[in-house]
């Protein structure tokens, strides 16, 4: 376990990743089965936790030994205070968080059943992301990489441009978004990790490797990967010009909520640390796979030593 | 409108009702249609509000011009602080609220669709109501009536007994509860308002008037009423020995969440004010009916002048 690993961080201080996007107060109920229409469902467990795409990714980075800063927006309400405080308590730098006057903080309810299936009810106040946080080049010079999600596109666009201009990794979490958002952000990203539904929506194709090829044709400047849940991830290998597959951990999923975000956070840190893209994908895949075995959204994000140990068990037996 | 009404309060200071039971942080999402199984539902409105059976009843009492105190339990968490603060800000006396160490506050998510149908996901920590709040006869001597729900049975039982011994109205919100709870509390109540599902579960009968007769046979010491949503309420008239029906307001329901609680609160206040039971039921029915036209759980509880005006329109044209 103590032998050197390709997943070890490089010498020097931890890399610092800026995450831009969602910060939400989630209420996660654990139920035996998901409801069908009206009535009452009695959950047997419940958790309230501040998370969201960029927030959970930032949490994964901190758990894996990196530094993370979060730029997101909350409302000027009690929930907003709580979101910032809870995320700050995890070690994520929240100095760049914005409190938007007259807006309500994002809240979401998620039901997770015993098969790991989910029902999500997310509420976003449109006013939350009307403003764009002001920043200077100096503000982002300290970061080694940036990861943006699709929740705050106007800010994400400016940040991607600024970071890319510095020659640093500018990573896009290409999840399902309103029409035009991915098309807006993708040209400015150096690495794009698409979710399967987003990849299918963008390409019109169903076959995952085919979506990878079509997306690579469209965004040829960037590293392209599509994550497909239990089916693993597929990426375009720029060296060989081929599609490569990385399977997930062979374990029953307890809770896949935030698994994608953990993947993106791990990937951003790995890229910032200089890991080769293929290794970074496997690192991220193991981190996300461990998360799926733990109920509680982002709380399942593993420590780096857990990723290393699990990688040895799963891939190097 | 300014003519005297049977719904006017008696001279003297407002009556003071003690409400015992649920205090919950509700998240209410407004959706076009309720979800069927897994996936994502996008709500078009959202409200977070501290309420619950006894809490919403207490709010109705305050809105109708009475005084209300709430005895309920919350956890020693941030949600608990928020529940107590929000309820206290409505004018309800919350000095008797308990914060239970090591317990989590009750939270609930409710989806309301465009037909007013509801999906409810309530979470109660069993530890929340293991303790019983200590009180003396002197503590409750100041109240003119008490209303208890089924959420905190051990405390409700002691309070009902103490209040009944003083010869004051001891009102039970007879909603669906774990087996044995209604049977435990009903003998100590002077007035019982059953919900239709609870009445059907207790009697095995489906026909509402029949459930009223069976419940009256079983709890002959008490005033008996069964509320049946849009079908109105049915009560046993002790004077004539007959079942009497009170229809609801003839309007489309927007949100029935907390309508029953508003009914119970209005009823408790009316009885404390000395209103005849039949008048008290109509008063409550109008108050609950007005609430059903307003989205937002207990927020729809009307002022007394609204009840009077609506009563004239609906019942005395």
XYZ file of C-alpha atoms in Angstrom:
634
model
C 0.000 0.000 0.000
C 2.911 2.310 0.687
C 4.610 1.647 -2.635
C 4.712 4.589 -5.057
C 1.645 4.964 -7.249
C 0.849 6.854 -10.420
C -1.944 8.334 -8.301
C 0.455 9.956 -5.825
C 0.450 13.756 -5.875
C 3.566 15.484 -7.225
C 6.038 17.006 -4.762
C 5.287 20.495 -3.536
C 2.214 22.125 -2.107
C -1.239 20.719 -2.982
C -2.718 21.925 -6.246
C -5.453 24.503 -5.970
C -8.600 24.103 -8.092
C -11.275 26.731 -8.633
C -14.773 25.234 -8.920
C -17.493 27.423 -10.401
C -21.201 26.657 -10.223
C -23.895 25.026 -8.140
C -24.284 25.364 -4.361
C -27.530 23.840 -3.137
C -29.111 22.778 0.126
C -30.088 19.160 -0.519
C -32.544 17.144 1.533
C -31.932 13.463 0.808
C -34.578 10.957 1.868
C -33.896 7.246 1.815
C -36.992 5.246 0.898
C -37.705 1.600 0.171
C -39.363 2.395 -3.168
C -39.940 5.586 -5.118
C -43.471 7.031 -5.083
C -45.878 6.682 -7.983
C -48.132 9.727 -7.946
C -49.917 11.117 -4.897
C -49.831 9.803 -1.361
C -47.312 9.540 1.444
C -43.862 7.942 1.430
C -42.213 7.289 4.776
C -38.412 7.627 4.535
C -36.252 5.545 6.870
C -33.334 7.923 6.772
C -32.784 11.586 5.990
C -29.833 13.881 5.478
C -29.617 17.605 4.816
C -26.382 18.659 3.200
C -25.001 21.597 1.247
C -23.726 20.310 -2.083
C -24.396 20.677 -5.817
C -22.244 19.930 -8.855
C -19.317 22.331 -8.358
C -19.627 22.132 -4.558
C -19.438 18.336 -4.428
C -16.531 18.378 -6.875
C -14.726 20.867 -4.628
C -15.388 18.603 -1.660
C -13.906 15.632 -3.530
C -10.780 17.687 -4.268
C -10.312 18.549 -0.595
C -10.879 14.918 0.448
C -8.274 13.800 -2.096
C -5.717 16.155 -0.617
C -6.041 19.131 -2.955
C -7.085 22.689 -2.269
C -10.411 23.912 -3.621
C -12.145 27.254 -3.880
C -15.815 27.576 -4.740
C -17.405 30.405 -6.676
C -21.149 30.051 -6.474
C -24.222 32.093 -5.645
C -26.729 31.776 -2.823
C -29.735 33.907 -1.872
C -29.843 36.432 0.958
C -31.770 33.984 3.130
C -31.068 31.676 6.048
C -30.514 28.715 3.726
C -27.826 30.702 1.897
C -25.959 31.407 5.117
C -26.145 27.729 5.961
C -24.889 26.624 2.542
C -21.830 28.871 2.750
C -21.100 27.905 6.344
C -21.451 24.147 5.776
C -19.320 24.168 2.648
C -16.729 26.362 4.339
C -16.542 23.932 7.253
C -15.363 21.171 4.905
C -12.178 23.090 4.170
C -13.300 24.508 0.840
C -12.425 28.179 0.426
C -15.751 30.042 0.198
C -14.460 33.620 0.159
C -15.551 33.906 -3.467
C -19.172 32.939 -2.787
C -21.794 35.518 -3.708
C -24.947 36.358 -1.730
C -27.519 37.686 -4.175
C -29.996 40.200 -2.786
C -33.618 39.394 -3.482
C -32.866 35.850 -4.645
C -33.694 32.614 -2.904
C -31.044 29.968 -2.349
C -31.253 26.775 -4.368
C -32.842 23.837 -2.556
C -33.399 20.326 -3.738
C -35.109 17.211 -2.451
C -33.781 13.824 -3.529
C -35.392 10.463 -2.867
C -33.041 7.486 -3.112
C -34.555 4.003 -3.119
C -33.077 0.642 -2.182
C -32.007 -0.007 -5.768
C -30.057 3.264 -5.774
C -32.588 4.867 -8.130
C -33.347 8.537 -7.630
C -36.136 11.055 -7.863
C -34.810 14.630 -7.873
C -36.798 17.820 -7.287
C -34.408 20.768 -7.727
C -35.487 24.374 -7.277
C -33.374 27.194 -8.663
C -34.403 30.810 -8.397
C -33.705 32.291 -11.863
C -32.519 35.485 -10.120
C -29.650 33.607 -8.487
C -27.413 33.608 -11.542
C -28.511 36.781 -13.321
C -25.533 38.642 -11.913
C -21.959 37.773 -12.796
C -19.320 37.806 -10.112
C -16.593 40.331 -10.902
C -13.028 39.070 -10.901
C -9.584 40.022 -12.169
C -6.906 37.926 -13.837
C -5.009 38.223 -10.577
C -7.889 36.583 -8.724
C -7.524 33.400 -10.713
C -3.766 33.376 -11.232
C -3.400 31.439 -7.986
C -5.338 28.440 -9.293
C -3.735 25.474 -11.024
C -6.914 24.499 -12.868
C -10.575 25.382 -13.037
C -13.691 23.204 -13.159
C -16.996 24.766 -14.167
C -20.469 23.275 -14.275
C -23.440 24.481 -16.340
C -25.293 26.248 -13.494
C -23.760 29.737 -13.815
C -22.883 29.933 -17.522
C -22.096 33.651 -17.764
C -19.460 33.429 -15.048
C -18.229 30.012 -16.208
C -17.558 31.425 -19.675
C -15.435 34.298 -18.393
C -13.505 32.047 -16.033
C -12.812 29.410 -18.717
C -11.523 32.070 -21.079
C -9.251 33.638 -18.473
C -7.829 30.297 -17.310
C -7.337 28.957 -20.816
C -5.492 32.152 -21.762
C -3.059 31.357 -18.949
C -2.435 27.942 -20.463
C -3.947 26.111 -17.501
C -6.508 23.282 -17.560
C -10.056 24.606 -18.059
C -12.401 21.699 -17.372
C -16.121 21.609 -18.179
C -18.662 19.378 -16.452
C -20.863 18.902 -19.526
C -24.120 17.885 -17.885
C -27.628 18.391 -19.263
C -28.279 22.121 -19.528
C -30.675 24.492 -21.272
C -30.125 24.669 -25.035
C -27.011 26.551 -26.068
C -25.135 26.453 -22.760
C -22.784 23.583 -23.614
C -22.281 25.078 -27.074
C -21.313 28.357 -25.358
C -18.856 26.882 -22.869
C -17.297 23.943 -24.715
C -15.135 26.005 -27.127
C -13.328 27.564 -24.144
C -12.663 24.286 -22.305
C -9.499 22.201 -22.560
C -11.192 19.111 -21.098
C -14.884 18.202 -21.267
C -16.488 15.387 -19.304
C -19.999 14.864 -20.648
C -22.733 12.959 -18.876
C -24.390 10.272 -21.000
C -27.760 12.096 -21.270
C -26.028 15.347 -22.236
C -23.883 13.539 -24.825
C -26.963 11.915 -26.312
C -28.862 15.198 -26.407
C -26.001 16.990 -28.097
C -25.286 14.342 -30.723
C -28.623 12.655 -31.275
C -26.779 9.320 -30.988
C -27.517 6.610 -28.423
C -24.404 4.477 -28.647
C -21.878 5.918 -26.184
C -18.668 5.370 -28.203
C -20.453 6.968 -31.149
C -21.321 10.035 -29.032
C -17.633 10.295 -28.075
C -16.591 10.345 -31.726
C -19.234 12.892 -32.675
C -18.355 15.124 -29.745
C -14.644 14.899 -30.566
C -15.393 15.932 -34.156
C -17.335 18.891 -32.839
C -14.950 19.942 -30.064
C -11.661 18.701 -31.499
C -9.579 21.148 -29.440
C -10.504 19.449 -26.145
C -10.052 16.187 -24.295
C -13.425 14.425 -24.564
C -14.913 11.875 -22.177
C -18.475 10.606 -21.644
C -19.459 9.062 -18.308
C -22.226 6.487 -18.434
C -22.917 5.449 -14.846
C -22.528 1.735 -14.252
C -21.344 1.313 -17.870
C -18.174 3.214 -17.044
C -16.660 6.035 -19.068
C -15.487 6.360 -22.663
C -12.824 8.808 -23.757
C -11.124 9.790 -26.982
C -7.411 9.059 -26.836
C -5.670 11.902 -28.639
C -2.465 9.867 -28.961
C -3.887 6.827 -30.689
C -7.022 8.407 -32.060
C -9.081 5.641 -30.506
C -11.885 5.413 -27.988
C -10.889 3.897 -24.685
C -13.184 2.469 -22.048
C -12.737 2.602 -18.277
C -15.106 0.328 -16.330
C -16.576 1.282 -12.950
C -15.981 -0.641 -9.749
C -17.940 -3.888 -9.733
C -20.120 -3.128 -6.700
C -23.822 -2.535 -6.060
C -24.661 1.177 -5.980
C -26.233 2.386 -2.742
C -26.444 6.053 -3.692
C -25.187 7.539 -6.957
C -26.069 11.111 -5.977
C -22.988 13.322 -6.478
C -20.983 10.429 -7.988
C -20.563 12.382 -11.221
C -19.424 15.435 -9.277
C -16.862 13.402 -7.341
C -15.628 12.121 -10.708
C -15.224 15.675 -12.032
C -13.491 16.923 -8.899
C -11.058 14.017 -8.883
C -10.381 14.508 -12.582
C -9.684 18.230 -12.208
C -7.251 17.598 -9.357
C -5.519 14.768 -11.233
C -5.089 16.917 -14.344
C -3.784 19.813 -12.251
C -1.274 17.400 -10.703
C -0.069 16.469 -14.160
C -1.506 12.971 -14.359
C -1.921 11.584 -17.901
C -5.570 11.845 -19.002
C -6.075 8.062 -19.042
C -4.718 7.719 -15.515
C -6.769 10.710 -14.390
C -9.914 9.032 -15.700
C -9.192 5.821 -13.811
C -8.390 7.808 -10.636
C -11.734 9.609 -11.020
C -13.584 6.411 -11.818
C -12.340 4.709 -8.655
C -13.150 7.779 -6.540
C -16.693 7.958 -7.956
C -17.127 4.201 -7.615
C -16.261 4.278 -3.920
C -18.753 7.105 -3.443
C -21.561 4.990 -4.929
C -21.264 2.549 -2.044
C -22.019 5.236 0.540
C -25.389 6.876 1.241
C -25.358 10.644 1.578
C -24.480 12.489 -1.628
C -21.015 14.056 -1.564
C -20.309 12.637 1.921
C -19.153 9.449 0.215
C -16.185 11.191 -1.451
C -13.101 9.107 -0.583
C -9.681 10.036 0.752
C -6.754 9.532 -1.611
C -5.474 6.526 0.329
C -8.895 4.864 -0.143
C -8.664 5.462 -3.885
C -5.161 4.002 -4.008
C -6.160 0.942 -1.998
C -9.323 0.336 -3.999
C -7.452 0.781 -7.270
C -5.004 -1.954 -6.266
C -7.883 -4.281 -5.360
C -9.991 -3.569 -8.419
C -7.471 -3.042 -11.195
C -4.176 -4.503 -10.059
C -5.078 -7.762 -8.323
C -70.132 43.074 7.024
C -70.120 45.024 10.297
C -73.373 43.501 11.555
C -73.044 41.169 14.564
C -72.245 37.567 13.676
C -72.406 34.292 15.557
C -68.727 34.096 14.627
C -67.783 37.208 16.590
C -65.542 36.556 19.580
C -67.059 37.057 23.043
C -66.237 40.245 25.001
C -63.020 40.207 27.005
C -59.479 39.235 26.178
C -58.810 36.728 23.382
C -59.055 33.079 24.357
C -55.761 31.262 24.769
C -55.377 27.787 23.265
C -52.556 25.362 23.975
C -51.591 23.306 20.930
C -49.515 20.169 21.509
C -47.740 18.232 18.800
C -45.989 18.535 15.463
C -43.464 21.233 14.533
C -41.806 20.517 11.196
C -39.700 22.317 8.605
C -41.657 21.796 5.403
C -40.293 22.276 1.898
C -43.235 22.663 -0.460
C -42.616 22.321 -4.199
C -45.255 23.285 -6.704
C -45.163 21.029 -9.763
C -47.333 20.610 -12.848
C -47.770 16.883 -12.258
C -46.624 14.487 -9.565
C -43.705 12.182 -10.413
C -44.139 8.517 -11.267
C -41.006 6.732 -10.127
C -37.445 7.843 -10.836
C -36.304 10.880 -12.768
C -36.336 14.629 -12.301
C -39.296 16.937 -11.623
C -38.773 20.652 -12.078
C -40.896 22.681 -9.646
C -42.086 26.122 -10.686
C -42.427 27.412 -7.148
C -40.987 26.553 -3.768
C -41.617 27.525 -0.178
C -39.893 26.538 3.030
C -42.038 27.015 6.100
C -42.181 25.830 9.704
C -45.527 24.166 10.253
C -47.004 20.769 11.156
C -50.377 19.765 12.563
C -50.356 21.504 15.942
C -48.191 24.353 14.632
C -50.484 25.176 11.721
C -53.507 24.962 14.015
C -51.818 27.411 16.384
C -51.138 29.729 13.465
C -54.801 29.597 12.440
C -55.803 30.541 15.985
C -53.519 33.578 15.972
C -54.778 34.637 12.537
C -58.376 34.354 13.767
C -57.641 36.677 16.681
C -56.961 34.165 19.444
C -53.837 33.515 21.477
C -51.950 30.287 20.928
C -49.095 28.509 22.655
C -47.264 25.606 21.094
C -45.711 22.683 22.938
C -43.661 20.690 20.499
C -40.194 19.185 20.193
C -37.359 19.976 17.813
C -33.830 18.589 17.584
C -30.689 20.366 18.771
C -29.823 21.326 15.202
C -29.998 24.410 13.008
C -33.367 23.376 11.594
C -34.751 23.199 15.133
C -33.630 26.756 15.885
C -35.233 27.901 12.658
C -38.529 26.114 13.374
C -38.841 27.738 16.797
C -37.841 31.165 15.518
C -40.192 31.105 12.508
C -43.150 29.894 14.534
C -42.427 32.423 17.263
C -42.344 35.235 14.693
C -45.983 34.506 13.785
C -47.105 35.517 17.257
C -47.449 31.996 18.618
C -45.993 31.595 22.107
C -43.081 29.142 21.783
C -41.733 29.318 25.344
C -42.928 25.763 25.897
C -41.032 24.295 22.926
C -38.485 21.608 23.739
C -35.068 21.162 22.117
C -34.142 17.486 22.383
C -30.429 16.711 22.615
C -29.196 14.140 20.132
C -32.395 14.246 18.083
C -32.873 15.633 14.604
C -35.676 18.070 13.831
C -38.585 16.867 11.757
C -38.415 17.817 8.074
C -40.839 17.113 5.311
C -40.986 17.603 1.558
C -44.372 18.099 -0.079
C -45.080 18.198 -3.799
C -48.346 19.885 -4.746
C -49.556 19.520 -8.328
C -51.881 21.680 -10.396
C -54.894 19.587 -9.363
C -54.082 20.224 -5.704
C -52.973 16.623 -5.245
C -50.069 15.972 -2.908
C -47.094 13.734 -2.430
C -45.731 13.935 1.116
C -42.362 12.711 2.363
C -42.211 13.315 6.129
C -39.204 12.442 8.259
C -39.508 12.167 12.023
C -36.612 11.175 14.221
C -38.053 8.626 16.690
C -35.869 10.184 19.408
C -37.730 13.473 19.099
C -40.750 12.402 21.148
C -39.210 9.841 23.500
C -39.035 12.409 26.272
C -42.111 13.972 27.818
C -42.103 17.640 28.594
C -42.634 18.235 32.327
C -45.465 20.564 33.314
C -47.608 21.453 36.296
C -51.337 22.058 36.588
C -50.434 25.712 37.045
C -48.694 25.729 33.658
C -51.912 24.880 31.863
C -54.403 26.707 34.081
C -53.971 29.786 31.913
C -55.354 28.085 28.800
C -59.009 28.141 27.823
C -58.784 24.971 25.758
C -56.219 22.525 24.442
C -55.771 20.925 21.031
C -53.492 17.909 20.675
C -52.429 15.994 17.594
C -51.125 12.426 17.432
C -47.431 13.301 17.044
C -46.424 13.383 20.732
C -48.849 10.943 22.342
C -47.227 10.616 25.788
C -47.388 14.371 26.356
C -50.782 14.723 24.668
C -52.275 12.165 27.049
C -51.073 13.968 30.172
C -52.215 17.341 28.859
C -55.671 16.069 27.851
C -56.160 14.534 31.297
C -55.102 17.681 33.111
C -57.252 19.970 30.968
C -60.275 17.703 31.096
C -59.976 17.558 34.898
C -60.317 21.353 34.908
C -63.553 21.074 32.955
C -62.102 22.794 29.889
C -62.333 21.692 26.251
C -59.787 18.984 25.436
C -59.754 18.588 21.662
C -58.104 15.770 19.734
C -56.996 15.972 16.102
C -57.720 12.351 15.297
C -55.534 11.842 12.267
C -53.943 8.600 11.039
C -51.504 7.401 13.697
C -49.665 4.238 14.676
C -51.963 1.543 16.123
C -53.233 2.279 19.610
C -52.536 6.028 19.710
C -56.075 7.216 18.983
C -57.407 4.549 21.353
C -55.067 5.939 24.014
C -55.976 9.594 23.586
C -59.665 9.555 22.625
C -61.036 8.586 26.065
C -59.496 11.768 27.523
C -60.802 14.144 24.854
C -64.024 16.134 25.034
C -64.062 16.774 21.264
C -62.559 14.596 18.541
C -62.201 15.651 14.911
C -61.236 12.591 12.890
C -59.802 12.664 9.397
C -61.612 10.440 6.923
C -58.727 7.933 6.554
C -58.329 7.679 10.330
C -62.088 7.207 10.788
C -62.095 4.466 8.167
C -59.091 2.721 9.704
C -60.637 2.811 13.175
C -64.089 1.581 12.177
C -63.472 -0.562 9.120
C -66.364 1.285 7.452
C -66.117 3.306 4.248
C -69.326 5.318 4.359
C -68.535 8.536 6.242
C -71.862 8.914 8.119
C -71.513 5.295 9.181
C -68.005 5.950 10.536
C -69.433 8.853 12.565
C -72.061 6.580 14.143
C -69.548 3.849 14.919
C -67.082 6.338 16.406
C -69.834 7.923 18.509
C -70.773 4.489 19.845
C -67.161 3.888 20.752
C -66.369 7.344 22.167
C -69.812 8.338 23.419
C -68.413 10.818 25.952
C -67.065 13.136 23.247
C -68.246 15.391 20.445
C -67.495 13.469 17.247
C -66.822 14.872 13.775
C -65.209 13.387 10.659
C -63.699 15.675 8.017
C -63.704 14.348 4.472
C -61.918 16.939 2.339
C -64.030 18.225 -0.517
C -66.970 16.150 0.743
C -67.219 18.373 3.797
C -67.560 17.218 7.406
C -70.035 15.027 9.252
C -70.722 15.338 12.961
C -72.927 13.646 15.514
C -75.419 16.082 16.977
C -75.766 15.248 20.649
C -79.002 17.207 20.906
C -80.953 15.491 18.178
C -78.963 12.258 18.033
C -78.543 12.740 14.297
C -75.653 13.097 11.910
C -75.286 16.557 10.408
C -73.337 17.486 7.309
C -71.419 20.705 6.671
C -70.333 21.220 3.061
C -67.027 22.855 2.130
C -66.729 26.037 0.107
C -67.522 25.412 -3.547
C -64.127 26.380 -4.962
C -61.275 24.618 -6.732
C -58.540 23.590 -4.305
C -55.099 25.026 -5.073
C -53.327 23.547 -2.063
C -54.990 21.483 0.656
C -51.803 21.148 2.718
C -52.569 22.231 6.322
C -56.268 22.688 5.559
C -57.160 20.084 8.183
C -54.916 21.802 10.699
C -56.516 25.181 10.033
C -59.885 23.459 10.589
C -58.742 22.100 13.954
C -57.264 25.387 15.102
C -60.389 27.322 14.156
C -62.546 24.719 15.875
C -60.523 24.831 19.095
C -60.723 28.621 19.216
C -64.463 28.619 18.453
C -65.173 26.071 21.179
C -63.036 28.038 23.653
C -65.056 31.128 22.747
C -68.242 29.276 23.612
C -69.591 28.808 20.085
C -72.150 26.008 19.681
C -70.477 22.930 18.129
C -72.472 23.186 14.884
C -71.492 26.846 14.458
C -67.905 26.040 15.379
C -67.806 23.403 12.629
C -69.083 25.844 10.031
C -66.608 28.490 11.205
C -63.803 25.935 10.859
C -65.083 24.698 7.525
C -65.056 28.215 6.054
C -61.573 28.911 7.457
C -60.209 25.661 5.990
C -62.034 26.277 2.720
C -60.427 29.703 2.287
C -57.015 28.145 2.983
C -57.483 25.636 0.161
C -57.511 28.492 -2.347
C -54.009 29.650 -1.338
C -50.690 27.950 -2.104
C -48.302 27.618 0.806
C -49.510 25.304 3.574
C -50.513 27.181 6.722
C -49.831 30.575 5.086
C -53.363 30.411 3.687
C -54.966 30.589 7.141
C -57.510 33.444 6.989
C -58.199 36.375 9.284
C -61.509 36.309 11.146
C -62.957 39.081 8.986
C -62.249 36.944 5.892
C -64.097 34.028 7.458
C -67.074 36.240 8.271
C -67.191 37.722 4.787
C -66.831 34.362 3.069
C -69.467 32.818 5.318
C -71.950 35.483 4.258
C -71.181 34.886 0.593
C -71.214 31.091 0.784
C -73.911 30.308 3.309
C -76.089 33.394 3.706
C -76.534 34.739 0.196
